[in-house]
PDB file of C-alpha atoms in Angstrom:
ATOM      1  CA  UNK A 233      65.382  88.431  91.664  1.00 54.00           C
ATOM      2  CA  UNK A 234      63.192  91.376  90.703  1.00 64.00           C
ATOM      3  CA  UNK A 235      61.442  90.484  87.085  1.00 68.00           C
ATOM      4  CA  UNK A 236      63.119  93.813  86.166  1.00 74.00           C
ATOM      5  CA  UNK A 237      66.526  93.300  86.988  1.00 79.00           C
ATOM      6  CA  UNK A 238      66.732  90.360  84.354  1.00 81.00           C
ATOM      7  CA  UNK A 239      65.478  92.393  81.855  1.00 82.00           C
ATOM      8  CA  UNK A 240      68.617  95.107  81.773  1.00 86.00           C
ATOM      9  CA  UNK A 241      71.890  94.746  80.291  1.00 89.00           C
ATOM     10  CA  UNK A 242      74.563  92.984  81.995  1.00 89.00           C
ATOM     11  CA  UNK A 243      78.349  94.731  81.873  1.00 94.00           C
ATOM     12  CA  UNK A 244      81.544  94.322  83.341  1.00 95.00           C
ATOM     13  CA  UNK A 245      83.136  97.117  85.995  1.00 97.00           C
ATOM     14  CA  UNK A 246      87.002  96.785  85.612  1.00 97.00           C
ATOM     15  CA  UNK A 247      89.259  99.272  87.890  1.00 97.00           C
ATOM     16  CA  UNK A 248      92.593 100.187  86.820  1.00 97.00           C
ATOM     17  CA  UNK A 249      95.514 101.764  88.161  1.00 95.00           C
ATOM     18  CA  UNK A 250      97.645 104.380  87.664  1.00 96.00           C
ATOM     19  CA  UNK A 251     100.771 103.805  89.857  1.00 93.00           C
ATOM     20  CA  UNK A 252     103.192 107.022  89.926  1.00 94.00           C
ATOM     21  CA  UNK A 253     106.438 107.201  91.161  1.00 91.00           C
ATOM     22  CA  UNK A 254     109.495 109.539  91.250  1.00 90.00           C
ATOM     23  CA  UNK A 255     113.178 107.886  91.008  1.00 87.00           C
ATOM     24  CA  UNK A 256     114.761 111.402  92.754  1.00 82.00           C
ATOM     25  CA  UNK A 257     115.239 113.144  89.087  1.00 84.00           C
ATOM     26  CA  UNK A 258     112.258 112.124  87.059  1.00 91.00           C
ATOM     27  CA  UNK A 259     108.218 110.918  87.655  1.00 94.00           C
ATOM     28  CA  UNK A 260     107.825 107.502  86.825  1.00 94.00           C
ATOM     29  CA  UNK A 261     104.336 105.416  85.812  1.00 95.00           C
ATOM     30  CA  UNK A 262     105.003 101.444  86.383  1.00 91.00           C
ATOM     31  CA  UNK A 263     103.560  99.387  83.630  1.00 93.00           C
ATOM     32  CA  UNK A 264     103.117  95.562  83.064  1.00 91.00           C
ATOM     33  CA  UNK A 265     103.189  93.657  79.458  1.00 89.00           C
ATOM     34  CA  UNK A 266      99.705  91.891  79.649  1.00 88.00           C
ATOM     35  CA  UNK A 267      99.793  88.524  79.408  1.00 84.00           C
ATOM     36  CA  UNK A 268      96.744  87.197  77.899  1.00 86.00           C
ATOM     37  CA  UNK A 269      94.638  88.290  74.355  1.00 88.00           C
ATOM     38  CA  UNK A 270      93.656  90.731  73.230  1.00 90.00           C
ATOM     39  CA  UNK A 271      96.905  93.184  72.962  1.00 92.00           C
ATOM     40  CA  UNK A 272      98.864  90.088  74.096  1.00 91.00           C
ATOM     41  CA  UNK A 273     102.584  91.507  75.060  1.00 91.00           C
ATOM     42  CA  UNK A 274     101.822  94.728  74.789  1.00 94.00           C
ATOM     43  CA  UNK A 275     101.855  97.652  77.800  1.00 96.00           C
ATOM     44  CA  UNK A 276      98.708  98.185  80.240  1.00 95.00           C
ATOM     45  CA  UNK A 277      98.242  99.653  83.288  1.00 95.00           C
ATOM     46  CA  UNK A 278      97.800  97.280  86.478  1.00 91.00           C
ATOM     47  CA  UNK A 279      93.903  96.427  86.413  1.00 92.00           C
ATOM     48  CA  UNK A 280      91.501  93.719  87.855  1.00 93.00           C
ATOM     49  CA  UNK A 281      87.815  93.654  87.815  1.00 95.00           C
ATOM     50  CA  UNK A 282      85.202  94.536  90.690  1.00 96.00           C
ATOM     51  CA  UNK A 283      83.842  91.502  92.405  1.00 96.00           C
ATOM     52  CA  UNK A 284      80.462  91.655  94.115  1.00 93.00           C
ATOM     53  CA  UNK A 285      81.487  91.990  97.755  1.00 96.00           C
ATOM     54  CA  UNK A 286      83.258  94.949  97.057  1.00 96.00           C
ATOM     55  CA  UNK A 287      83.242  98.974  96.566  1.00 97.00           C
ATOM     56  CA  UNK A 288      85.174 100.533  94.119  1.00 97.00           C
ATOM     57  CA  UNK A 289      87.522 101.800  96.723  1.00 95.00           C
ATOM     58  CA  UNK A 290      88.135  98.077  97.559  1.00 95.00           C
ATOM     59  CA  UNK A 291      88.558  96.782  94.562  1.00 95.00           C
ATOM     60  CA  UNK A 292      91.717  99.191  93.593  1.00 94.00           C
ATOM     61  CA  UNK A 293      92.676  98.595  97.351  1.00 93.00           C
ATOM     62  CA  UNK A 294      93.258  95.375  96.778  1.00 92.00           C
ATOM     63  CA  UNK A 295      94.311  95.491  93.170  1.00 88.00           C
ATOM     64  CA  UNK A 296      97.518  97.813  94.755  1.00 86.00           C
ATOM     65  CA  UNK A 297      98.012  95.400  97.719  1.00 85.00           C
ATOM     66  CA  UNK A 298      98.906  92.850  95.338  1.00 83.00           C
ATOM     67  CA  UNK A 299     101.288  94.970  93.296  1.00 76.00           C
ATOM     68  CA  UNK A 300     102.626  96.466  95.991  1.00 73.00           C
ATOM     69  CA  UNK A 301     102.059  94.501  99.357  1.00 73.00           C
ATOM     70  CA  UNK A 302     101.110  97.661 101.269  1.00 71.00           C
ATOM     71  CA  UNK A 303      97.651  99.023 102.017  1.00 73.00           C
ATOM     72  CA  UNK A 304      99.213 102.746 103.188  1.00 72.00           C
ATOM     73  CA  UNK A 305      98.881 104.260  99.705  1.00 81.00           C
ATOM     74  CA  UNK A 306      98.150 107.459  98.407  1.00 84.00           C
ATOM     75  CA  UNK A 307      94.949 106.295  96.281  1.00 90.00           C
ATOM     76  CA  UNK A 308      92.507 108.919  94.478  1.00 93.00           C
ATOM     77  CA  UNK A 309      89.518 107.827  92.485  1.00 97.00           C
ATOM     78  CA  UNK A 310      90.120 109.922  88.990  1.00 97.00           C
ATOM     79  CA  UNK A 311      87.465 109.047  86.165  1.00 97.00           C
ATOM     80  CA  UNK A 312      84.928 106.336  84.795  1.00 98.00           C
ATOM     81  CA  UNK A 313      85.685 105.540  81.297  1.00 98.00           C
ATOM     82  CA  UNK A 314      82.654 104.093  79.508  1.00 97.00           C
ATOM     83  CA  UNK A 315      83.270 104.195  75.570  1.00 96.00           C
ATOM     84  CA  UNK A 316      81.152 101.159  74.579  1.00 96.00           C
ATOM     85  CA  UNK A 317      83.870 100.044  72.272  1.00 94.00           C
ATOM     86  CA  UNK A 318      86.836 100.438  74.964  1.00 95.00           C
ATOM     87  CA  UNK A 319      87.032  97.029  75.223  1.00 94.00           C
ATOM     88  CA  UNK A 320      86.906  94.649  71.818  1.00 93.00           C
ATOM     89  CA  UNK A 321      85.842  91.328  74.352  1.00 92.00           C
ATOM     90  CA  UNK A 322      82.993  92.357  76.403  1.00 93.00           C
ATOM     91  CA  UNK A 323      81.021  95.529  77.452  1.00 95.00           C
ATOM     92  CA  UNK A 324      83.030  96.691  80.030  1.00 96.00           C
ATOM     93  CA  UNK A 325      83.603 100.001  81.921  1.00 97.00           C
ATOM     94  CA  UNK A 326      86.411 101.417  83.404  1.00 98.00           C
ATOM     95  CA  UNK A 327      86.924 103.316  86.809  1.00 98.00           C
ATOM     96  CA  UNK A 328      90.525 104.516  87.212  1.00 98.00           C
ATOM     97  CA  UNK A 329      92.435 105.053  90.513  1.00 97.00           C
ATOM     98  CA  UNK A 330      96.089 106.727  90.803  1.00 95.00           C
ATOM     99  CA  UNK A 331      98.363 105.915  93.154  1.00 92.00           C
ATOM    100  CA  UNK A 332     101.699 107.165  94.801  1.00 89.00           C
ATOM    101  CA  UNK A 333     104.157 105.047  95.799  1.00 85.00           C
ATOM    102  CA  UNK A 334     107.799 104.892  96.635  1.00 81.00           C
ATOM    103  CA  UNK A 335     109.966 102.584  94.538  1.00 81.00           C
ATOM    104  CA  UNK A 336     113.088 102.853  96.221  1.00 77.00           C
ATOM    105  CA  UNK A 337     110.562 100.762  98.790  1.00 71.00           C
ATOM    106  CA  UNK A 338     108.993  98.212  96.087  1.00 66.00           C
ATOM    107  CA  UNK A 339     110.870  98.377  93.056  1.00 61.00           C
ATOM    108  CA  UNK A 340     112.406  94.765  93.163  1.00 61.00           C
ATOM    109  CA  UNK A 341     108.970  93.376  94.963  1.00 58.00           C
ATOM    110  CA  UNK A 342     107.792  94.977  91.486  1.00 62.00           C
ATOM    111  CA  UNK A 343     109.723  93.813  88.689  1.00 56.00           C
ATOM    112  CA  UNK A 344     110.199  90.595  89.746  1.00 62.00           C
ATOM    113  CA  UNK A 345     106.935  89.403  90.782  1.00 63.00           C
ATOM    114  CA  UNK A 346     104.707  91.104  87.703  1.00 65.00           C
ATOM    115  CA  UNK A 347     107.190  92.036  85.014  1.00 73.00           C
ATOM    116  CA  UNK A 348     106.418  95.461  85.803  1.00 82.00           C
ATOM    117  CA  UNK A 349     108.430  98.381  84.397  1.00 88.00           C
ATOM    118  CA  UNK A 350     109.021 101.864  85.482  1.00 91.00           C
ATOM    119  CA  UNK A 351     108.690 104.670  82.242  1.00 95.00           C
ATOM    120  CA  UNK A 352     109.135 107.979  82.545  1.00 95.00           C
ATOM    121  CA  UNK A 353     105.614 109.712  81.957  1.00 95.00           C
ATOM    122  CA  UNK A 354     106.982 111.701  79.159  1.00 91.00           C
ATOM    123  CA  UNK A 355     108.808 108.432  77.292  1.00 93.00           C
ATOM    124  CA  UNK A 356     105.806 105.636  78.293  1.00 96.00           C
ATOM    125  CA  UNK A 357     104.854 103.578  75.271  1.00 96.00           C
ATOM    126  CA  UNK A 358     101.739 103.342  73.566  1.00 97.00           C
ATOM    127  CA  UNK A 359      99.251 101.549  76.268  1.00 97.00           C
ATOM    128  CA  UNK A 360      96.683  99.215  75.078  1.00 97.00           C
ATOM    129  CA  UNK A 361      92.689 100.194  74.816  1.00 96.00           C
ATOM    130  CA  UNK A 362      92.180 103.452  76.212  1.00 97.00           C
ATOM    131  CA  UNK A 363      95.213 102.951  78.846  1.00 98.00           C
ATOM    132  CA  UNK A 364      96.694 106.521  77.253  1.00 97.00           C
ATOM    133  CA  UNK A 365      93.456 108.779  77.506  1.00 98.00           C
ATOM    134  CA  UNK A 366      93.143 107.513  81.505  1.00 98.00           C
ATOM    135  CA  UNK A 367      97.239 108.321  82.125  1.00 98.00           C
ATOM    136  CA  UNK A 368      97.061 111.599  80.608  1.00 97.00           C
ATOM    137  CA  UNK A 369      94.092 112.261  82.882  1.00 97.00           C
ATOM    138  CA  UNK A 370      95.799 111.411  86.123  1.00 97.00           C
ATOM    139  CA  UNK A 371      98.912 113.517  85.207  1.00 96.00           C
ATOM    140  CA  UNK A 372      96.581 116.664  84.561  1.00 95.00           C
ATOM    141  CA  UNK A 373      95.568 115.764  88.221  1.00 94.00           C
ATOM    142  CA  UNK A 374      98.356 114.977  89.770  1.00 93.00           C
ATOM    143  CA  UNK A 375      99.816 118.514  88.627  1.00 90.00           C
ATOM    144  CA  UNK A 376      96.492 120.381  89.255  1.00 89.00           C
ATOM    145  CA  UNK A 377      96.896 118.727  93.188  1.00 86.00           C
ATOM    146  CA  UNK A 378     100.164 119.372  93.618  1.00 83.00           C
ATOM    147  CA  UNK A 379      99.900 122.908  92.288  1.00 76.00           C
ATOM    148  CA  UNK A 380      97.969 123.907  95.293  1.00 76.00           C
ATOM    149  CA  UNK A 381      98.419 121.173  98.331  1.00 74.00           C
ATOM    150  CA  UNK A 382     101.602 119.999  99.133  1.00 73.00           C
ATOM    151  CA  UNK A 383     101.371 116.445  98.668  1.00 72.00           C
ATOM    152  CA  UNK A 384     103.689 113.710  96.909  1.00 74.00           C
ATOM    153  CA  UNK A 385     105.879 112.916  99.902  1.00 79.00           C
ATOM    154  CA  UNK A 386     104.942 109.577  99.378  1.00 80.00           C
ATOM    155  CA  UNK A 387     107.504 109.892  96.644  1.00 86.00           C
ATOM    156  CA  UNK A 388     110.075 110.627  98.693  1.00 87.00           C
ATOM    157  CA  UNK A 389     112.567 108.963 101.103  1.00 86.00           C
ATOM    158  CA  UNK A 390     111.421 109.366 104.918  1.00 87.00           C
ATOM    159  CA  UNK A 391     114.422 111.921 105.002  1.00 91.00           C
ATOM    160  CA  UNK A 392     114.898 114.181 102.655  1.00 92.00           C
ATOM    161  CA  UNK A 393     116.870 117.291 101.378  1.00 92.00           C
ATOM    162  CA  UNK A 394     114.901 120.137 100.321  1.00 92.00           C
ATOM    163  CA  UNK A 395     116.435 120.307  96.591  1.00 92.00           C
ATOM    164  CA  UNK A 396     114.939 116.719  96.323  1.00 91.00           C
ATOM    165  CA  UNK A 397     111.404 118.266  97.047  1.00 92.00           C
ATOM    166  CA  UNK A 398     112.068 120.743  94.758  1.00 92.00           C
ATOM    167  CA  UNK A 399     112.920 118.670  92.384  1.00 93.00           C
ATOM    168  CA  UNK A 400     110.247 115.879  93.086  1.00 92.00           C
ATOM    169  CA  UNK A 401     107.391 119.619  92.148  1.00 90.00           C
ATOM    170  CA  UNK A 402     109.618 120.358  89.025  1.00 92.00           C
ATOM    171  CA  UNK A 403     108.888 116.726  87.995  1.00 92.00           C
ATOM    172  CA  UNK A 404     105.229 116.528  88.571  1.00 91.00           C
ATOM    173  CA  UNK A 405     104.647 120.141  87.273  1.00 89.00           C
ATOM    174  CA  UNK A 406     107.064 119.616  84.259  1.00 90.00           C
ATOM    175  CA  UNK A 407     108.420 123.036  84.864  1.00 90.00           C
ATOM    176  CA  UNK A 408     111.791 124.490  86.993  1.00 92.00           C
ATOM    177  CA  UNK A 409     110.860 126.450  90.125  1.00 90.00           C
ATOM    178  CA  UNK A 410     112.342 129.214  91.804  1.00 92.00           C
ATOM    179  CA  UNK A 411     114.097 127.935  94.373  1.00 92.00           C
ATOM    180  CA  UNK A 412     113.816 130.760  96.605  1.00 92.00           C
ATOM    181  CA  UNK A 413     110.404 131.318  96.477  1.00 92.00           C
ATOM    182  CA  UNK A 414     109.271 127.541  96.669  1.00 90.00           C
ATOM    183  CA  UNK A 415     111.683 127.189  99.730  1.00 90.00           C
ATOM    184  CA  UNK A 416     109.792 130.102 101.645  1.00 91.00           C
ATOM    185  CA  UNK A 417     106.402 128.626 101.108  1.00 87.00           C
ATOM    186  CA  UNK A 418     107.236 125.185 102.020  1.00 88.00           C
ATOM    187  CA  UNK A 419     108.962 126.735 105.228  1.00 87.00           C
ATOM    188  CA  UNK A 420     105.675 128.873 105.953  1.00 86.00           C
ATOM    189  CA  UNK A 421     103.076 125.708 105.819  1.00 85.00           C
ATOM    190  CA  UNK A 422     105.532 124.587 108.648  1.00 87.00           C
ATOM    191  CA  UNK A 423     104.754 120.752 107.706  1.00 89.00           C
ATOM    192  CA  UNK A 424     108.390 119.764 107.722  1.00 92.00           C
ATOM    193  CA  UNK A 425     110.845 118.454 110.705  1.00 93.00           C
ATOM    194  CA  UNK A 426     114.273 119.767 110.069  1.00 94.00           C
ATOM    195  CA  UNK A 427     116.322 117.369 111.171  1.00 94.00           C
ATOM    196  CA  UNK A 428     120.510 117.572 112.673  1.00 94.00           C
ATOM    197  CA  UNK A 429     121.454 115.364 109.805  1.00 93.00           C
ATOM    198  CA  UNK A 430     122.668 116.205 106.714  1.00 90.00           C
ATOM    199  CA  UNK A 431     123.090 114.363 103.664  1.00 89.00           C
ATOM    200  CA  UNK A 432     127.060 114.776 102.210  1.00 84.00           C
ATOM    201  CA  UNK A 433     126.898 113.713  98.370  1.00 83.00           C
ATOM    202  CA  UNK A 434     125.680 116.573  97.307  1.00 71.00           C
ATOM    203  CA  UNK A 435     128.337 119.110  98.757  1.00 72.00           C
ATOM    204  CA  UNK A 436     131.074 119.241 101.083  1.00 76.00           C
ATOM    205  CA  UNK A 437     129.125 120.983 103.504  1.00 82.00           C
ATOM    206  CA  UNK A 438     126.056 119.014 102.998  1.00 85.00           C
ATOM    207  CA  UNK A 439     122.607 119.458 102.933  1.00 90.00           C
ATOM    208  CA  UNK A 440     119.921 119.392 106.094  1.00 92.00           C
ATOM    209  CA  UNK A 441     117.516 116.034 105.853  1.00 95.00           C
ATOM    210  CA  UNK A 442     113.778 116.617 106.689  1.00 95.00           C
ATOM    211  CA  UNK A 443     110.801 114.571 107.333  1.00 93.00           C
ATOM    212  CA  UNK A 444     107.168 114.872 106.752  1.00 88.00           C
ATOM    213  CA  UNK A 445     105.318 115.538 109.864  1.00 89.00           C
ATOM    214  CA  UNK A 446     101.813 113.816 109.095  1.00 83.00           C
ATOM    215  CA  UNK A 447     100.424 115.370 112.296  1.00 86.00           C
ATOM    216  CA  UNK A 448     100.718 118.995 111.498  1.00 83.00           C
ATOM    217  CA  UNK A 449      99.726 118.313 107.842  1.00 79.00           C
ATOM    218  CA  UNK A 450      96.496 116.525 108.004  1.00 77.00           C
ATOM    219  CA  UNK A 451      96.087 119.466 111.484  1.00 79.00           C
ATOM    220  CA  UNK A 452      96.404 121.957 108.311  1.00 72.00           C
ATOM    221  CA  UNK A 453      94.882 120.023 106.262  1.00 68.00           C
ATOM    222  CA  UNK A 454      91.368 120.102 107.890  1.00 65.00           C
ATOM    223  CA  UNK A 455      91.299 124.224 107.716  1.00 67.00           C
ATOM    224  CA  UNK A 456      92.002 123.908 103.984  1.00 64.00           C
ATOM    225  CA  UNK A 457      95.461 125.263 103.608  1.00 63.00           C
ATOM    226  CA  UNK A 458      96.982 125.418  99.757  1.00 64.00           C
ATOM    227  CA  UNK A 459     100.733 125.819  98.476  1.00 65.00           C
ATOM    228  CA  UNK A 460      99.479 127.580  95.832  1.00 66.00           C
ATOM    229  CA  UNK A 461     103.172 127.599  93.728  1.00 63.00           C
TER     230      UNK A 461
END
């Protein structure tokens, strides 16, 4: 090893995770009681540290996987946390991911296997180190995303009425829509497959089911296209 490289300060590179996900009236962040000292019991986002044959990308790749058992996740690097005091056992920094996930898929995968939780982002308990600076960061981009590019349908069921993609936007944006208006646009972007279903509990006539169509979106999605709500 180069005589200079021994000479620097060694730290640690965690990554941790951010998982959101949306239980059809409210959006959800899934958080585990950590297990070990320090903050022993307490609530912490799903983390792991970077080991050396990895990228960052990797790392919270593979942190997810074993959360969640799937590799197709929404996954967005957000922000490198660096405090020198974020950690009280060893210099460590931080990268944080956030994730999108379905939980009607992985719920009981979930909370069995990692005493994982779902809170509702506005209700989620005080999170240990610097856990509540890096989820209050991911919701201001989660909104400022979905604000102008439709996406989120990860949250969803693979069908789908329209008032439960309205509501899944009121939930993210923390603010009521008009329903008129956000039913046009999402009609115009022409990114949806109306379907000759219709789901029944929510009238006697019913409402029409719809499905993502990933081929016209990421078609759109290359010229830059925004919802813009």
């Amino acid at each position: 090893m180069f005589r200079g490289y021994n000479s620097q300060d060694k730290v640690f590179l965690a990554v941790d995770c951010i998982i959101f996900g949306f239980d059809a009236e409210d959006l959800k962040v899934l958080l585990i009681q950590r297990d070990f000292e320090p903050e022993k019991g307490k609530w912490s986002l799903m983390g792991g540290f970077l080991k050396k044959h990895e990228t960052l990308d990797d790392a919270a790749s593979r942190i997810l996987f074993r959360l969640t058992g799937v590799h197709d996740i929404y996954l967005e690097q957000l922000y490198a946390f660096s405090d020198v005091n974020r950690d009280p056992v060893e210099r460590t920094i931080s990268t944080a991911y956030y994730a999108i996930i379905n939980i009607e898929k992985h719920h009981k995968d979930l909370t069995k296997n990692f005493n994982a939780k779902w809170f509702s982002v506005s209700k989620a308990p005080k999170l240990i180190f610097d856990h509540d600076e890096m989820l209050a960061k991911a919701v201001r981009r989660l909104r400022r995303r979905t604000s102008i590019n439709p996406i989120g349908f990860e949250l969803l069921p693979e069908k789908f009425t329209m008032r439960q993609l309205q509501k899944l936007y009121e939930a993210i944006l923390d603010k009521e829509v008009d329903k008129r208006n956000f039913i046009n646009k999402i009609r115009s972007m022409d990114i949806l497959i109306k379907l000759n279903e219709k789901d029944m509990t929510s009238s006697t006539k019913g409402s029409y089911l719809y499905m993502f169509d990933q081929e016209k979106y990421d078609e759109k999605q290359s010229n830059n296209f925004y919802l813009k709500l």
